[in-house]
C-alpha cells in the first residue's frame, strides 16, 4: 500500500496526513479533502504517526481467515494476536498484528507498545512489508520480557467498550409504566403482515426464501399480491446481479404486476433501510401498500469481502493486510469490556443461555436447543475471549413485511394494527473514535473533540426522539447480537442501564423471558445466525407478533412498545420503534 509507512526509515513509522486548516489527522492517509465537516479543507500534508502507544484492546485469532488474507490454500498459517493501539498524541486507535512471538498472554489493556516493521508475505522475488506492535522493552522475538512497562489505565471512549465505568451507585434500570394504548400519529404506518422463511442452511436460492416469506406476509395481511403498489428489496451481495436488484428480483418472482420497485443495500442494516424506504413512500402518498422483503443464502464460516484485489476498499484491506475477520473485532470489544467493566466470560455465556432458551420456543430459529454455560465454555476459542457459541453463525433465511397507510388499514378492517412509529438510520458524528468494522483506524480526536454521544447510542436516541418515547416506555427490545458481549453493549446504548452495567442487568434477570424488559425474545442472531438483508426485517416481525400477543411461548405480557437495534458496515445504523 504505497504511502502507508516509511519502509526505509530508521525509526519505522506509519504515515498519515494532517489537514493544514484544522489539524485533523488521518490514517490510512486521506489525500483529497479533510473529513472534518466543519472544515472541508483540501491542503493535506504527510505526517509520521507516533511509534508508541498503549493497548486499547487485543484478541487472539485462532481460526484461519478466508482469502484474501492467505490466497494460497497450501500456505502455512499460524494463529496470531491482533492489537488495537491508542496513540496518545494523535488521540486515535490503530489496529495491527502483534509482533512474532507476542501473544495474548503478553498483553493487557493499557500495556505500552511500540511499532516495528513486519512481514505480511514473501516469495522468491519479493517481500511484502507490514507493521506490528510489541510491548515496550520486549526484544525482537516479543514475549514481554523484563523491562516491559506496567499497563496504563485505559482511556474511556464512548461506544463499544468505551463508556466510563460509573464509580457511584448502580444506575437502576428504567421503570416501565403500566401499558397504555399508543396514540396514533401522522408518521405512523401500519404493519398488516409479517412472514418469514425458517433460518438454516438449506442450499437453495435466496429468491426462493424471499418469495416464500413474501407470500406468508401477504397471507397474514389478507392482501392480494396485485394490490401491492411498492416492493422494496434489501439486497444481498452474495446473490450476484439478482441480489443487487432484490426489489425487482422479488417482484419478478411474485409475478410482474406494475408496482414501483426499490432496492437498497446497507450491509446488516439493509432490512431497516428497506423498511424506512417503504415507510417514506407511504407517508409521501406514493403508495398505500408496500411489501418489504430481505433474504440471503450465506456461505459457511466467516463472511469475507467480495472477490478481486481492491486496495481502496477498507473491507478488503482489513483481510488482506491484517487478517481481521468479523469475530476478531468482536473479540476486541469483549476484551475491552472485561478490562473496563469487569465483565466475565460467564457473563457472556449467560447471554447465549438466555437467547438459546428463547430460540428454543421460536419455530423460525435455526438453533432450537437450550444451551448451558458449561457448553459455551467448552466450545472452541475463535477470537479470545469469545468462543464458538459466543458468536452468531451465518445462515440462509428470509423475512417480509406488508406495510400500509393507516387509512388503508382502517378500510381493510384493521382498526388497531401494530404501527411503525420511527425508523432511525443515523450515521456517526465526526470524529468516530471507537474502532469499528471494517476500520483499520479511528478518526483522530486531537483537533476535534469526540462527540458527546457514541454512534450506537445515537441510533437509539434518534429513534426515541422521532417516536416521542424513552427507554422507560419499552416492553421489549430486539438487538443485534453478533456476539454475546455486543448484546451487553446494546443494553447500555439503548439506555436500559448506565455504561458498564449491562452485565448487571442480565445477572438481575431483567432481560430474560419473563423479566421486566426482555431482550431478544426471538432468540436473536444467536439462535438464527446472520442472513444479512433479512435480519433487521425479522426483528420487526418479532415485534409485530409480540405486540399482537401471538408470540406463543415467547410472549411478553402486555407488550405495547418495542425497539430494534441494528448496525451495518460503513456507518449504517438502524433502529425501528413499533407500537400498539
Coordinates of C-alpha atoms in Angstrom, one line a residue:
X1 CA 0.0 0.0 0.0
X2 CA 2.1 3.0 -1.2
X3 CA 2.4 5.7 1.3
X4 CA 1.1 3.8 4.4
X5 CA 4.5 3.7 6.1
X6 CA 8.1 4.6 5.5
X7 CA 9.7 1.3 5.0
X8 CA 13.3 2.5 4.9
X9 CA 13.1 4.9 7.8
X10 CA 15.4 4.2 10.8
X11 CA 12.5 4.8 13.2
X12 CA 9.8 2.9 11.3
X13 CA 6.6 5.0 11.2
X14 CA 3.1 4.8 9.9
X15 CA 2.4 7.7 7.6
X16 CA -0.8 9.7 7.9
X17 CA -2.0 13.0 6.6
X18 CA -2.8 16.2 8.5
X19 CA -5.1 19.0 7.4
X20 CA -3.3 22.3 7.4
X21 CA -6.5 24.2 8.2
X22 CA -7.9 22.3 11.3
X23 CA -5.1 19.9 12.3
X24 CA -7.2 16.7 11.8
X25 CA -5.0 13.6 11.3
X26 CA -6.0 10.7 9.2
X27 CA -4.7 7.1 8.8
X28 CA -4.8 5.4 6.4
X29 CA -3.9 8.6 4.5
X30 CA -6.5 11.0 3.1
X31 CA -5.2 12.7 0.0
X32 CA -8.1 14.8 -1.2
X33 CA -10.3 16.6 1.3
X34 CA -10.5 16.9 5.1
X35 CA -13.3 14.8 6.5
X36 CA -13.9 17.2 9.4
X37 CA -17.4 18.5 8.4
X38 CA -16.7 22.0 9.8
X39 CA -13.5 22.3 7.8
X40 CA -13.5 20.6 4.4
X41 CA -10.1 21.9 3.6
X42 CA -8.0 20.4 0.8
X43 CA -4.5 21.1 1.9
X44 CA -3.3 17.8 3.4
X45 CA 0.3 17.1 4.3
X46 CA 2.1 13.9 5.1
X47 CA 2.9 13.3 8.8
X48 CA 4.5 10.4 10.6
X49 CA 2.4 8.9 13.4
X50 CA 3.7 8.1 16.9
X51 CA 5.7 5.0 17.2
X52 CA 4.5 4.3 20.8
X53 CA 1.0 3.9 22.3
X54 CA -1.0 1.8 24.7
X55 CA -3.1 -1.3 24.1
X56 CA -6.8 -0.3 23.6
X57 CA -7.8 -4.0 23.3
X58 CA -6.5 -7.2 21.8
X59 CA -7.6 -10.6 20.8
X60 CA -6.0 -14.0 19.9
X61 CA -7.3 -15.0 16.5
X62 CA -7.5 -18.8 16.5
X63 CA -9.2 -19.6 13.1
X64 CA -7.7 -19.1 9.7
X65 CA -9.4 -16.3 7.9
X66 CA -10.5 -16.7 4.3
X67 CA -8.8 -15.2 1.3
X68 CA -7.6 -12.6 0.5
X69 CA -5.6 -12.8 3.8
X70 CA -3.9 -16.0 2.6
X71 CA -4.6 -16.6 -1.1
X72 CA -2.6 -19.8 -1.3
X73 CA -4.6 -22.6 0.5
X74 CA -1.5 -24.6 0.9
X75 CA 0.4 -21.8 2.6
X76 CA 1.4 -22.4 6.2
X77 CA -0.7 -20.4 8.7
X78 CA -0.5 -19.9 12.5
X79 CA -2.9 -18.2 14.9
X80 CA -1.9 -14.6 15.8
X81 CA -2.8 -11.8 18.1
X82 CA -4.4 -8.6 16.8
X83 CA -3.8 -5.4 18.8
X84 CA -5.8 -2.2 18.8
X85 CA -3.4 0.6 20.0
X86 CA -4.3 4.1 21.2
X87 CA -1.8 6.7 20.1
X88 CA -1.8 9.4 22.7
X89 CA -0.5 12.3 20.6
X90 CA -3.0 11.7 17.8
X91 CA -5.8 10.5 20.1
X92 CA -6.7 7.7 17.7
X93 CA -6.8 3.9 17.7
X94 CA -4.8 1.9 15.1
X95 CA -5.2 -1.8 14.5
X96 CA -2.3 -4.2 13.8
X97 CA -0.9 -7.6 14.4
X98 CA 1.3 -8.4 17.3
X99 CA 4.9 -9.0 16.5
X100 CA 6.0 -12.6 16.1
X101 CA 6.3 -14.3 19.5
X102 CA 3.9 -11.9 21.2
X103 CA 0.7 -13.5 22.2
X104 CA -2.4 -12.6 24.2
X105 CA -0.7 -13.6 27.5
X106 CA 1.9 -10.9 26.9
X107 CA -0.7 -8.1 26.6
X108 CA -3.2 -6.2 28.7
X109 CA -5.4 -3.2 28.1
X110 CA -3.2 -0.3 28.8
X111 CA 0.1 -2.1 28.1
X112 CA 2.7 0.3 26.4
X113 CA 3.7 -0.9 23.0
X114 CA 5.9 0.2 20.1
X115 CA 5.6 0.0 16.4
X116 CA 8.0 -2.4 14.5
X117 CA 8.2 -3.5 10.8
X118 CA 6.9 -6.9 10.0
X119 CA 6.4 -9.2 7.0
X120 CA 3.0 -9.8 5.5
X121 CA 4.1 -12.2 2.8
X122 CA 7.1 -13.2 0.8
X123 CA 8.2 -15.3 -2.2
X124 CA 11.4 -15.8 -4.1
X125 CA 11.2 -12.4 -5.8
X126 CA 9.6 -10.1 -3.2
X127 CA 8.9 -9.4 0.4
X128 CA 5.7 -7.5 1.4
X129 CA 6.2 -5.4 4.5
X130 CA 3.6 -4.5 7.1
X131 CA 3.6 -3.2 10.7
X132 CA 3.5 -4.9 14.0
X133 CA 3.1 -3.9 17.7
X134 CA 5.2 -5.3 20.5
X135 CA 5.4 -4.5 24.2
X136 CA 7.9 -1.8 25.0
X137 CA 11.1 -3.4 26.3
X138 CA 10.4 -6.7 24.5
X139 CA 13.1 -8.0 22.2
X140 CA 12.7 -8.8 18.5
X141 CA 11.2 -12.1 19.5
X142 CA 8.4 -10.5 21.6
X143 CA 7.3 -12.3 24.7
X144 CA 7.2 -9.3 27.1
X145 CA 10.5 -9.8 28.8
X146 CA 11.5 -8.0 31.9
X147 CA 11.6 -4.3 31.5
X148 CA 8.1 -4.0 29.9
X149 CA 6.3 -1.1 31.5
X150 CA 3.2 -1.7 33.5
X151 CA -0.2 -1.2 31.9
X152 CA -1.7 2.3 31.8
X153 CA -5.3 2.8 32.9
X154 CA -7.4 2.5 29.8
X155 CA -8.8 5.8 28.3
X156 CA -12.6 5.9 28.3
X157 CA -14.1 6.0 24.9
X158 CA -17.8 6.3 24.1
X159 CA -19.3 3.4 22.2
X160 CA -18.1 -0.2 22.2
X161 CA -16.4 -0.9 25.5
X162 CA -15.9 2.9 25.7
X163 CA -18.2 4.4 28.3
X164 CA -16.6 5.3 31.6
X165 CA -17.5 2.9 34.3
X166 CA -19.6 4.7 36.9
X167 CA -18.0 4.9 40.3
X168 CA -21.2 5.7 42.2
X169 CA -24.2 3.7 43.0
X170 CA -25.6 1.4 40.3
X171 CA -28.0 3.1 37.9
X172 CA -31.4 1.5 38.4
X173 CA -33.0 0.2 35.2
X174 CA -35.8 2.4 33.9
X175 CA -39.2 1.6 35.3
X176 CA -41.8 0.6 32.8
X177 CA -45.2 2.2 33.3
X178 CA -48.5 0.3 33.0
X179 CA -49.1 -0.3 29.3
X180 CA -51.4 2.1 27.6
X181 CA -52.6 2.2 24.0
X182 CA -50.3 4.1 21.8
X183 CA -51.8 7.3 20.3
X184 CA -51.6 7.3 16.5
X185 CA -49.5 10.0 14.9
X186 CA -49.3 11.3 11.4
X187 CA -46.0 9.5 11.0
X188 CA -47.4 6.0 11.8
X189 CA -47.6 3.3 9.1
X190 CA -49.4 0.0 9.8
X191 CA -47.9 -3.4 9.8
X192 CA -50.6 -5.6 8.4
X193 CA -48.5 -8.7 7.5
X194 CA -45.4 -10.4 8.8
X195 CA -43.9 -13.5 7.3
X196 CA -40.6 -15.5 7.4
X197 CA -38.8 -18.4 5.9
X198 CA -37.1 -20.5 8.6
X199 CA -33.4 -19.9 9.1
X200 CA -30.9 -22.7 8.4
X201 CA -28.6 -24.0 5.7
X202 CA -31.0 -25.1 3.0
X203 CA -28.7 -24.9 -0.1
X204 CA -31.3 -23.1 -2.2
X205 CA -31.7 -19.7 -3.8
X206 CA -32.3 -16.6 -1.8
X207 CA -35.1 -15.8 -4.2
X208 CA -37.0 -18.9 -3.1
X209 CA -36.6 -18.0 0.6
X210 CA -37.7 -14.4 0.0
X211 CA -40.7 -15.3 -2.2
X212 CA -42.0 -17.7 0.4
X213 CA -41.6 -15.1 3.2
X214 CA -43.4 -12.5 1.0
X215 CA -46.3 -14.9 0.3
X216 CA -46.5 -15.6 4.0
X217 CA -46.7 -11.9 4.8
X218 CA -49.3 -11.2 2.2
X219 CA -51.4 -14.1 3.5
X220 CA -51.0 -12.7 7.1
X221 CA -52.2 -9.3 5.9
X222 CA -55.1 -10.8 3.9
X223 CA -53.9 -8.8 0.8
X224 CA -53.6 -10.0 -2.8
X225 CA -50.2 -9.5 -4.4
X226 CA -51.8 -7.5 -7.1
X227 CA -52.8 -4.8 -4.6
X228 CA -49.2 -4.1 -3.6
X229 CA -48.1 -0.8 -5.1
X230 CA -44.4 -0.8 -4.0
X231 CA -41.8 -3.5 -3.5
X232 CA -38.7 -2.7 -1.5
X233 CA -36.0 -5.3 -1.5
X234 CA -33.0 -5.5 0.8
X235 CA -30.0 -6.5 -1.4
X236 CA -27.7 -9.4 -0.9
X237 CA -24.2 -9.1 -2.3
X238 CA -23.9 -12.9 -2.4
X239 CA -26.8 -13.2 -4.9
X240 CA -24.9 -11.8 -8.0
X241 CA -27.0 -9.4 -10.1
X242 CA -30.3 -10.7 -8.8
X243 CA -29.2 -9.9 -5.3
X244 CA -28.0 -6.4 -6.2
X245 CA -31.5 -5.6 -7.5
X246 CA -33.5 -7.6 -4.9
X247 CA -36.7 -5.4 -5.2
X248 CA -37.1 -6.2 -8.9
X249 CA -36.0 -9.8 -8.3
X250 CA -38.7 -10.5 -5.8
X251 CA -41.3 -8.5 -7.9
X252 CA -40.5 -10.8 -10.9
X253 CA -40.6 -14.0 -8.8
X254 CA -44.1 -13.0 -7.5
X255 CA -45.2 -12.1 -11.0
X256 CA -44.8 -8.7 -12.6
X257 CA -47.9 -6.5 -11.8
X258 CA -46.6 -2.9 -12.3
X259 CA -45.6 -2.0 -8.8
X260 CA -42.9 0.6 -8.2
X261 CA -39.7 -1.1 -7.1
X262 CA -36.7 -0.1 -4.9
X263 CA -33.6 -2.0 -3.9
X264 CA -31.4 -0.9 -1.0
X265 CA -28.1 -2.1 0.5
X266 CA -26.7 -1.1 3.8
X267 CA -25.0 -4.3 4.9
X268 CA -26.5 -5.6 8.1
X269 CA -28.8 -2.6 8.3
X270 CA -30.3 -3.3 4.8
X271 CA -33.6 -4.5 6.2
X272 CA -34.2 -1.5 8.3
X273 CA -33.2 0.8 5.4
X274 CA -35.8 -1.1 3.3
X275 CA -38.4 -0.5 5.9
X276 CA -37.5 3.1 6.1
X277 CA -37.8 3.5 2.3
X278 CA -41.2 1.8 2.2
X279 CA -42.4 3.9 5.1
X280 CA -41.3 7.1 3.4
X281 CA -43.1 6.2 0.2
X282 CA -46.3 5.6 2.2
X283 CA -46.1 8.8 4.2
X284 CA -45.4 10.7 1.0
X285 CA -48.5 9.4 -0.6
X286 CA -46.7 7.5 -3.3
X287 CA -48.2 4.1 -2.2
X288 CA -50.8 2.8 0.1
X289 CA -49.5 -0.8 0.3
X290 CA -45.8 -1.7 0.3
X291 CA -44.1 -5.1 0.5
X292 CA -40.6 -5.2 2.2
X293 CA -38.5 -8.4 1.6
X294 CA -35.0 -9.5 2.6
X295 CA -33.4 -12.9 2.0
X296 CA -29.9 -14.4 1.9
X297 CA -28.1 -17.6 1.2
X298 CA -24.9 -17.2 3.2
X299 CA -21.6 -19.1 2.9
X300 CA -20.4 -21.3 5.6
X301 CA -17.9 -19.9 8.0
X302 CA -16.5 -16.3 8.0
X303 CA -18.0 -13.6 5.9
X304 CA -15.4 -12.3 3.5
X305 CA -15.2 -9.4 1.2
X306 CA -16.2 -9.7 -2.4
X307 CA -13.5 -11.2 -4.7
X308 CA -10.8 -9.3 -6.6
X309 CA -8.0 -7.0 -5.5
X310 CA -9.4 -3.7 -4.2
X311 CA -6.8 -1.7 -2.3
X312 CA -9.2 1.3 -2.0
X313 CA -11.8 -0.9 -0.1
X314 CA -11.4 -1.0 3.7
X315 CA -13.4 -4.2 3.9
X316 CA -10.9 -5.9 1.6
X317 CA -7.9 -4.2 3.2
X318 CA -8.6 -5.5 6.7
X319 CA -8.5 -9.0 5.5
X320 CA -5.5 -8.7 3.2
X321 CA -3.3 -6.5 5.4
X322 CA -4.3 -7.8 8.9
X323 CA -6.4 -10.9 8.6
X324 CA -9.0 -9.1 10.7
X325 CA -12.2 -11.1 10.4
X326 CA -15.6 -10.0 11.9
X327 CA -15.1 -12.2 15.0
X328 CA -11.7 -10.6 15.6
X329 CA -13.4 -7.2 16.1
X330 CA -16.0 -8.9 18.4
X331 CA -13.1 -10.2 20.5
X332 CA -11.6 -6.8 20.8
X333 CA -14.8 -5.3 22.1
X334 CA -15.3 -8.2 24.6
X335 CA -11.7 -7.9 25.9
X336 CA -12.2 -4.2 26.4
X337 CA -15.4 -4.7 28.4
X338 CA -13.6 -7.1 30.6
X339 CA -10.8 -4.6 31.3
X340 CA -13.1 -1.6 31.8
X341 CA -16.1 -3.0 33.5
X342 CA -15.1 -6.4 35.0
X343 CA -17.4 -8.4 32.7
X344 CA -16.5 -12.1 32.7
X345 CA -16.6 -14.9 30.2
X346 CA -19.5 -16.4 32.3
X347 CA -21.5 -13.1 31.8
X348 CA -21.0 -13.5 28.0
X349 CA -22.0 -17.2 28.3
X350 CA -25.2 -16.3 30.1
X351 CA -26.3 -14.1 27.1
X352 CA -26.1 -17.3 25.0
X353 CA -28.0 -19.3 27.6
X354 CA -30.8 -16.6 27.7
X355 CA -31.1 -16.4 23.9
X356 CA -31.0 -20.1 23.3
X357 CA -33.9 -20.5 25.7
X358 CA -35.9 -18.0 23.7
X359 CA -34.9 -19.5 20.4
X360 CA -36.0 -23.0 21.5
X361 CA -39.5 -21.6 21.5
X362 CA -39.3 -20.0 18.0
X363 CA -40.3 -22.2 15.1
X364 CA -38.3 -19.9 12.6
X365 CA -35.0 -20.2 14.5
X366 CA -32.1 -22.3 13.2
X367 CA -30.9 -23.4 16.6
X368 CA -33.7 -24.6 18.8
X369 CA -31.9 -26.4 21.6
X370 CA -31.3 -24.9 25.1
X371 CA -27.6 -24.3 25.9
X372 CA -25.8 -24.3 29.2
X373 CA -22.9 -22.0 30.3
X374 CA -20.8 -25.1 30.6
X375 CA -21.4 -25.9 26.9
X376 CA -20.4 -22.4 25.9
X377 CA -17.2 -22.6 28.0
X378 CA -16.4 -26.0 26.4
X379 CA -16.7 -24.7 22.8
X380 CA -13.6 -23.7 20.8
X381 CA -12.0 -20.3 21.2
X382 CA -12.5 -18.3 18.0
X383 CA -11.3 -14.8 18.9
X384 CA -10.2 -14.7 22.6
X385 CA -12.1 -14.3 24.9
X386 CA -15.0 -15.3 22.7
X387 CA -15.8 -18.9 21.9
X388 CA -17.7 -20.5 19.1
X389 CA -21.1 -20.4 21.0
X390 CA -20.5 -16.7 21.8
X391 CA -20.6 -15.7 18.1
X392 CA -23.5 -16.0 15.7
X393 CA -23.4 -18.2 12.7
X394 CA -24.0 -17.4 9.0
X395 CA -27.4 -18.7 7.7
X396 CA -29.9 -18.9 5.0
X397 CA -33.3 -17.2 5.7
X398 CA -35.8 -14.6 4.8
X399 CA -38.3 -12.2 6.3
X400 CA -41.0 -9.9 4.9
X401 CA -43.5 -7.2 6.0
X402 CA -46.6 -5.7 4.4
X403 CA -46.8 -2.0 5.4
X404 CA -49.8 0.2 4.7
X405 CA -51.1 3.6 5.4
X406 CA -53.3 4.0 8.4
X407 CA -56.2 4.9 6.2
X408 CA -55.8 1.7 4.1
X409 CA -55.6 -0.4 7.3
X410 CA -58.9 1.0 8.5
X411 CA -60.5 0.5 5.1
X412 CA -59.2 -3.1 5.2
X413 CA -61.0 -3.6 8.5
X414 CA -58.0 -3.4 10.9
X415 CA -58.8 -0.7 13.4
X416 CA -55.8 -1.3 15.8
X417 CA -52.8 -2.5 13.9
X418 CA -49.2 -2.7 15.0
X419 CA -47.7 0.6 13.9
X420 CA -44.2 1.6 13.0
X421 CA -43.6 4.9 14.6
X422 CA -39.9 5.6 14.0
X423 CA -37.1 4.4 11.7
X424 CA -33.7 5.8 12.6
X425 CA -30.9 5.4 10.1
X426 CA -28.3 7.5 11.8
X427 CA -24.7 7.8 10.8
X428 CA -21.8 8.5 13.2
X429 CA -20.6 12.0 14.1
X430 CA -17.0 13.1 13.4
X431 CA -14.6 12.2 14.9
X432 CA -15.5 8.5 15.2
X433 CA -13.2 7.4 18.0
X434 CA -14.2 3.8 18.5
X435 CA -12.6 1.2 16.3
X436 CA -15.5 -0.4 14.3
X437 CA -16.0 -2.8 11.4
X438 CA -14.3 -2.6 8.9
X439 CA -12.0 0.2 10.1
X440 CA -8.2 -0.2 10.5
X441 CA -8.0 3.0 12.5
X442 CA -10.4 5.5 14.0
X443 CA -10.6 9.2 13.4
X444 CA -8.3 11.4 15.4
X445 CA -9.7 13.5 18.3
X446 CA -6.5 15.6 18.5
X447 CA -8.0 18.6 16.7
X448 CA -11.8 18.0 17.2
X449 CA -13.3 16.8 20.5
X450 CA -15.1 13.4 20.3
X451 CA -18.9 13.5 20.2
X452 CA -20.9 13.6 23.4
X453 CA -22.9 10.5 22.3
X454 CA -21.4 7.4 20.8
X455 CA -22.6 6.1 17.5
X456 CA -24.8 3.2 18.7
X457 CA -26.3 5.3 21.4
X458 CA -27.1 8.0 18.9
X459 CA -29.1 5.4 16.8
X460 CA -31.4 4.7 19.7
X461 CA -31.6 8.4 20.7
X462 CA -32.7 9.3 17.2
X463 CA -35.4 6.6 17.3
X464 CA -36.7 7.7 20.7
X465 CA -36.9 11.3 19.7
X466 CA -38.8 10.5 16.5
X467 CA -41.2 8.2 18.3
X468 CA -41.7 10.5 21.3
X469 CA -40.8 7.8 23.8
X470 CA -37.9 6.8 26.0
X471 CA -36.4 3.6 27.3
X472 CA -38.8 3.6 30.2
X473 CA -41.7 3.1 27.8
X474 CA -40.3 -0.1 26.2
X475 CA -41.9 -3.5 26.7
X476 CA -39.1 -5.4 24.8
X477 CA -36.1 -5.0 22.5
X478 CA -34.6 -6.9 19.7
X479 CA -30.9 -6.1 19.4
X480 CA -28.0 -7.1 17.1
X481 CA -26.2 -9.8 19.0
X482 CA -23.4 -10.6 16.6
X483 CA -21.6 -11.7 19.8
X484 CA -22.8 -12.2 23.4
X485 CA -20.6 -9.3 24.6
X486 CA -22.1 -7.0 22.0
X487 CA -25.6 -7.6 23.3
X488 CA -24.5 -6.2 26.6
X489 CA -23.3 -3.1 24.8
X490 CA -26.7 -2.6 23.3
X491 CA -28.3 -2.6 26.8
X492 CA -26.3 0.4 27.6
X493 CA -26.6 2.1 24.2
X494 CA -30.4 1.7 24.3
X495 CA -30.4 3.5 27.7
X496 CA -31.6 0.4 29.6
X497 CA -28.8 1.0 32.1
X498 CA -25.7 3.0 32.6
X499 CA -22.3 2.4 31.0
X500 CA -20.7 -0.8 32.3
X501 CA -23.9 -2.0 33.8
X502 CA -25.2 -4.3 31.1
X503 CA -23.9 -7.5 32.7
X504 CA -25.6 -6.5 35.9
X505 CA -28.9 -6.1 34.1
X506 CA -28.5 -9.6 32.8
X507 CA -27.5 -11.0 36.2
X508 CA -30.6 -9.5 37.8
X509 CA -32.8 -11.3 35.3
X510 CA -34.2 -8.1 33.8
X511 CA -33.6 -9.1 30.1
X512 CA -34.6 -12.7 30.2
X513 CA -38.0 -14.1 29.1
X514 CA -40.3 -13.3 32.0
X515 CA -38.1 -10.4 33.1
X516 CA -39.1 -6.8 33.4
X517 CA -37.7 -5.9 30.0
X518 CA -36.9 -8.9 27.8
X519 CA -34.3 -8.6 25.1
X520 CA -34.1 -10.8 22.0
X521 CA -37.3 -12.7 22.7
X522 CA -36.9 -14.2 19.2
X523 CA -33.6 -15.9 20.2
X524 CA -31.6 -13.2 18.4
X525 CA -28.8 -13.9 15.9
X526 CA -27.5 -16.3 18.5
X527 CA -30.4 -18.6 17.6
X528 CA -30.9 -17.6 13.9
X529 CA -27.5 -16.7 12.5
X530 CA -26.9 -13.9 10.0
X531 CA -29.0 -13.8 6.9
X532 CA -27.8 -10.2 6.3
X533 CA -30.6 -8.5 4.3
X534 CA -33.3 -10.2 6.3
X535 CA -32.3 -9.8 9.9
X536 CA -33.5 -6.3 10.6
X537 CA -36.8 -7.2 9.0
X538 CA -37.0 -10.3 11.1
X539 CA -36.6 -8.2 14.2
X540 CA -39.7 -6.2 13.3
X541 CA -41.6 -9.5 12.6
X542 CA -40.8 -10.4 16.2
X543 CA -42.0 -7.1 17.5
X544 CA -45.2 -7.5 15.4
X545 CA -46.1 -10.9 16.8
X546 CA -45.3 -9.7 20.3
X547 CA -47.4 -6.6 20.1
X548 CA -50.3 -8.7 18.6
X549 CA -50.0 -11.1 21.6
X550 CA -49.3 -14.0 19.2
X551 CA -45.7 -15.0 20.1
X552 CA -46.6 -18.2 21.8
X553 CA -44.2 -19.4 24.5
X554 CA -42.0 -16.3 23.9
X555 CA -44.9 -13.9 24.6
X556 CA -44.2 -10.7 26.7
X557 CA -47.3 -10.0 28.8
X558 CA -49.0 -6.7 27.9
X559 CA -46.4 -5.7 25.2
X560 CA -47.1 -2.3 23.8
X561 CA -43.8 -0.7 22.7
X562 CA -40.8 -2.4 21.2
X563 CA -37.5 -1.3 19.6
X564 CA -35.0 -2.9 17.3
X565 CA -31.3 -2.0 17.0
X566 CA -29.0 -3.0 14.2
X567 CA -25.8 -1.8 12.5
X568 CA -24.2 -2.3 9.2
X569 CA -20.7 -1.7 7.9
X570 CA -19.5 1.8 6.9
X571 CA -21.6 3.8 9.4
X572 CA -25.1 2.3 8.7
X573 CA -27.1 2.4 11.9
X574 CA -30.7 1.5 12.3
X575 CA -33.4 1.3 14.9
X576 CA -37.2 0.7 14.4
X577 CA -39.8 1.6 17.0
X578 CA -43.1 -0.3 16.8
X579 CA -46.2 0.4 19.0
X580 CA -49.7 -0.8 19.5

